[in-house]
Short mmCIF file of C-alpha atoms in Angstrom, two decimals:
data_model
loop_
_atom_site.label_atom_id
_atom_site.label_comp_id
_atom_site.label_asym_id
_atom_site.label_seq_id
_atom_site.Cartn_x
_atom_site.Cartn_y
_atom_site.Cartn_z
CA TYR A 1 -5.20 2.07 11.52
CA ASP A 2 -7.72 -0.63 10.69
CA HIS A 3 -6.54 -2.14 7.42
CA LEU A 4 -9.52 -4.31 6.64
CA GLU A 5 -12.01 -1.59 7.58
CA ARG A 6 -10.15 0.79 5.28
CA LEU A 7 -10.60 -1.61 2.35
CA ALA A 8 -14.27 -2.06 3.23
CA SER A 9 -14.83 1.70 3.35
CA TYR A 10 -13.13 2.17 -0.02
CA GLU A 11 -15.21 -0.61 -1.56
CA LYS A 12 -18.38 1.27 -0.66
CA ILE A 13 -17.52 4.27 -2.84
CA HIS A 14 -17.49 2.42 -6.16
CA THR A 15 -18.94 -0.68 -7.85
CA ASN A 16 -15.81 -2.18 -9.49
CA ASN A 17 -15.31 -5.02 -6.99
CA VAL A 18 -14.27 -7.54 -9.65
CA GLU A 19 -13.55 -11.18 -8.86
CA GLU A 20 -9.79 -10.76 -9.16
CA TYR A 21 -9.90 -8.00 -6.54
CA GLN A 22 -12.04 -10.14 -4.23
CA ASP A 23 -9.61 -13.07 -4.59
CA LEU A 24 -6.57 -10.90 -3.86
CA LYS A 25 -8.34 -9.31 -0.90
CA ALA A 26 -9.16 -12.75 0.54
CA THR A 27 -5.52 -13.77 0.07
CA PHE A 28 -4.38 -10.61 1.82
CA LYS A 29 -6.77 -11.26 4.74
CA ASP A 30 -5.13 -14.67 5.26
CA ILE A 31 -1.65 -13.12 5.14
CA PHE A 32 -2.76 -10.37 7.49
CA ASP A 33 -4.08 -12.84 10.07
CA THR A 34 -1.08 -15.16 9.93
CA LYS A 35 1.92 -12.90 9.20
CA LEU A 36 1.18 -9.23 9.71
CA LYS A 37 -1.20 -8.22 12.47
CA GLN A 38 1.13 -9.25 15.29
CA HIS A 39 3.61 -6.59 14.09
CA ILE A 40 1.19 -3.65 14.47
CA THR A 41 2.96 -2.06 17.41
CA THR A 42 4.55 1.21 16.25
CA ALA A 43 3.28 4.73 15.63
CA CYS A 44 3.32 5.15 11.85
CA HIS A 45 2.43 7.76 9.26
CA ASN A 46 0.59 5.18 7.08
CA ASP A 47 0.97 7.21 3.88
CA ALA A 48 4.73 7.78 3.81
CA GLN A 49 4.99 7.97 0.04
CA VAL A 50 7.65 10.24 -1.44
CA ALA A 51 5.00 12.81 -2.48
CA ASN A 52 4.32 13.49 1.21
CA PHE A 53 7.94 14.47 1.93
CA ILE A 54 8.77 18.13 1.33
CA GLU A 55 12.30 19.53 1.49
CA GLU A 56 12.66 23.10 2.64
CA VAL A 57 15.21 25.40 0.98
CA GLY A 58 17.35 25.10 4.12
CA GLY A 59 17.44 21.33 3.79
CA ARG A 60 14.94 20.38 6.49
CA ILE A 61 12.50 17.68 5.44
CA PHE A 62 8.85 17.67 6.48
CA LEU A 63 6.44 14.76 6.32
CA LEU A 64 2.93 15.99 5.44
CA ASP A 65 -0.56 14.48 5.33
CA TRP A 66 -0.94 12.77 8.70
CA GLU A 67 -4.63 11.92 8.36
CA PHE A 68 -4.02 8.13 8.43
CA ALA A 69 -1.47 8.08 11.27
CA GLY A 70 -1.83 5.33 13.84
CA ASN A 71 -0.26 2.16 15.14
CA ASN A 72 1.01 -0.16 12.45
CA ASP A 73 3.94 -2.31 11.40
CA HIS A 74 6.84 0.03 10.58
CA ILE A 75 7.40 -2.01 7.41
CA TYR A 76 4.10 -0.58 6.16
CA ASP A 77 5.63 2.91 6.00
CA ILE A 78 8.68 1.52 4.22
CA ALA A 79 6.39 -0.13 1.65
CA SER A 80 4.54 3.19 1.22
CA PHE A 81 7.83 4.91 0.44
CA GLY A 82 8.01 2.69 -2.66
CA ASN A 83 4.63 3.80 -4.01
CA LYS A 84 6.02 5.16 -7.31
CA ASP A 85 9.18 3.04 -7.44
CA PHE A 86 9.25 -0.08 -5.29
CA ASN A 87 13.04 -0.20 -5.52
CA ARG A 88 13.01 2.77 -3.13
CA ALA A 89 11.17 0.65 -0.57
CA ILE A 90 13.68 -2.16 -0.93
CA ALA A 91 16.56 0.31 -0.53
CA LEU A 92 14.93 1.88 2.53
CA LEU A 93 14.32 -1.54 4.09
CA ASN A 94 18.06 -2.14 3.83
CA VAL A 95 18.75 1.18 5.59
CA TYR A 96 16.50 0.30 8.53
CA HIS A 97 17.47 -3.37 8.55
CA PRO A 98 20.91 -4.16 7.12
CA ASN A 99 20.73 -7.71 5.74
CA PRO A 100 16.91 -8.00 6.02
CA THR A 101 15.47 -11.37 6.93
CA ASN A 102 13.06 -13.25 4.71
CA ASP A 103 10.29 -12.29 7.14
CA LEU A 104 10.99 -8.59 6.61
CA TYR A 105 10.93 -8.97 2.83
CA ALA A 106 7.70 -10.98 3.04
CA ARG A 107 6.08 -8.26 5.15
CA LEU A 108 7.29 -5.57 2.75
CA TYR A 109 5.69 -7.31 -0.24
CA ALA A 110 2.51 -8.15 1.67
CA TRP A 111 2.01 -4.56 2.81
CA ARG A 112 2.63 -3.28 -0.71
CA MET A 113 0.04 -5.78 -1.94
CA PHE A 114 -2.45 -4.26 0.48
CA GLN A 115 -1.58 -0.73 -0.60
CA CYS A 116 -2.16 -1.70 -4.24
CA LEU A 117 -5.61 -2.99 -3.28
CA GLN A 118 -6.33 0.39 -1.67
CA TRP A 119 -5.14 2.25 -4.77
CA PHE A 120 -7.27 -0.02 -6.96
CA ASN A 121 -10.30 1.20 -5.01
CA VAL A 122 -9.29 4.85 -5.28
CA ALA A 123 -8.68 4.58 -9.04
CA SER A 124 -12.00 2.75 -9.52
CA TYR A 125 -13.79 5.53 -7.66
CA LYS A 126 -12.11 8.18 -9.79
CA GLU A 127 -13.12 6.35 -12.97
CA GLU A 128 -16.75 6.02 -11.87
CA THR A 129 -17.03 9.68 -10.89
CA GLY A 130 -15.82 10.95 -14.27
CA MET A 131 -12.39 12.04 -13.19
CA SER A 132 -10.74 10.16 -16.06
CA GLU A 133 -12.30 12.52 -18.54
CA LYS A 134 -11.88 15.63 -16.38
CA LEU A 135 -8.20 14.97 -15.62
CA GLY A 136 -7.20 13.18 -18.82
CA VAL A 137 -6.09 10.10 -16.89
CA ASP A 138 -7.43 6.64 -17.69
CA PHE A 139 -8.30 5.57 -14.15
CA LYS A 140 -9.82 2.31 -15.39
CA PHE A 141 -6.38 1.44 -16.74
CA VAL A 142 -4.75 2.65 -13.50
CA ALA A 143 -7.08 0.44 -11.44
CA ALA A 144 -6.30 -2.59 -13.61
CA ASN A 145 -2.58 -1.93 -13.20
CA TYR A 146 -2.93 -1.81 -9.43
CA LEU A 147 -4.58 -5.23 -9.50
CA LYS A 148 -1.69 -6.55 -11.60
CA LEU A 149 0.78 -5.02 -9.18
CA ALA A 150 -1.05 -6.49 -6.17
CA LYS A 151 -0.83 -9.91 -7.80
CA SER A 152 2.86 -9.37 -8.53
CA MET A 153 3.50 -8.35 -4.91
CA HIS A 154 1.75 -11.51 -3.75
CA GLU A 155 3.96 -13.59 -6.04
CA GLU A 156 7.03 -11.92 -4.55
CA PHE A 157 5.66 -12.50 -1.04
CA LEU A 158 5.41 -16.22 -1.79
CA LYS A 159 9.15 -16.37 -2.48
CA TYR A 160 9.82 -15.60 1.18
#
């Protein structure tokens, strides 16, 4: 799973690469090089958001959508689990790591920052291809919110 290549590939599908995005991406690259890439050692799903978990009537749970699977930091999957509600990611971190260290929290916020940058690109693409009108969703607004959330995640990262 090549994080920086993924951002670069997403950037090619739209033209909304605003300065704030570029600044946050540069900040993430620094964090990636100094704090994250040495932890990319585990087989991960890389899109472990709640929407990809399906519970069968019998109670078995299946994890779907394995197209992005590859080696990564396991904290990345925990951050993905908090896609809709980041409190879920924090709770899950505490399940995997009772009494998480500051390093684990920092990685959680940094990976979520990255994921928000990815979602900014996806929302920008959807806006530019007319999906806002077709689906009745303001993807320009969604993209702007993902930038705000990426900035917020960076601010949380800095606390650790």
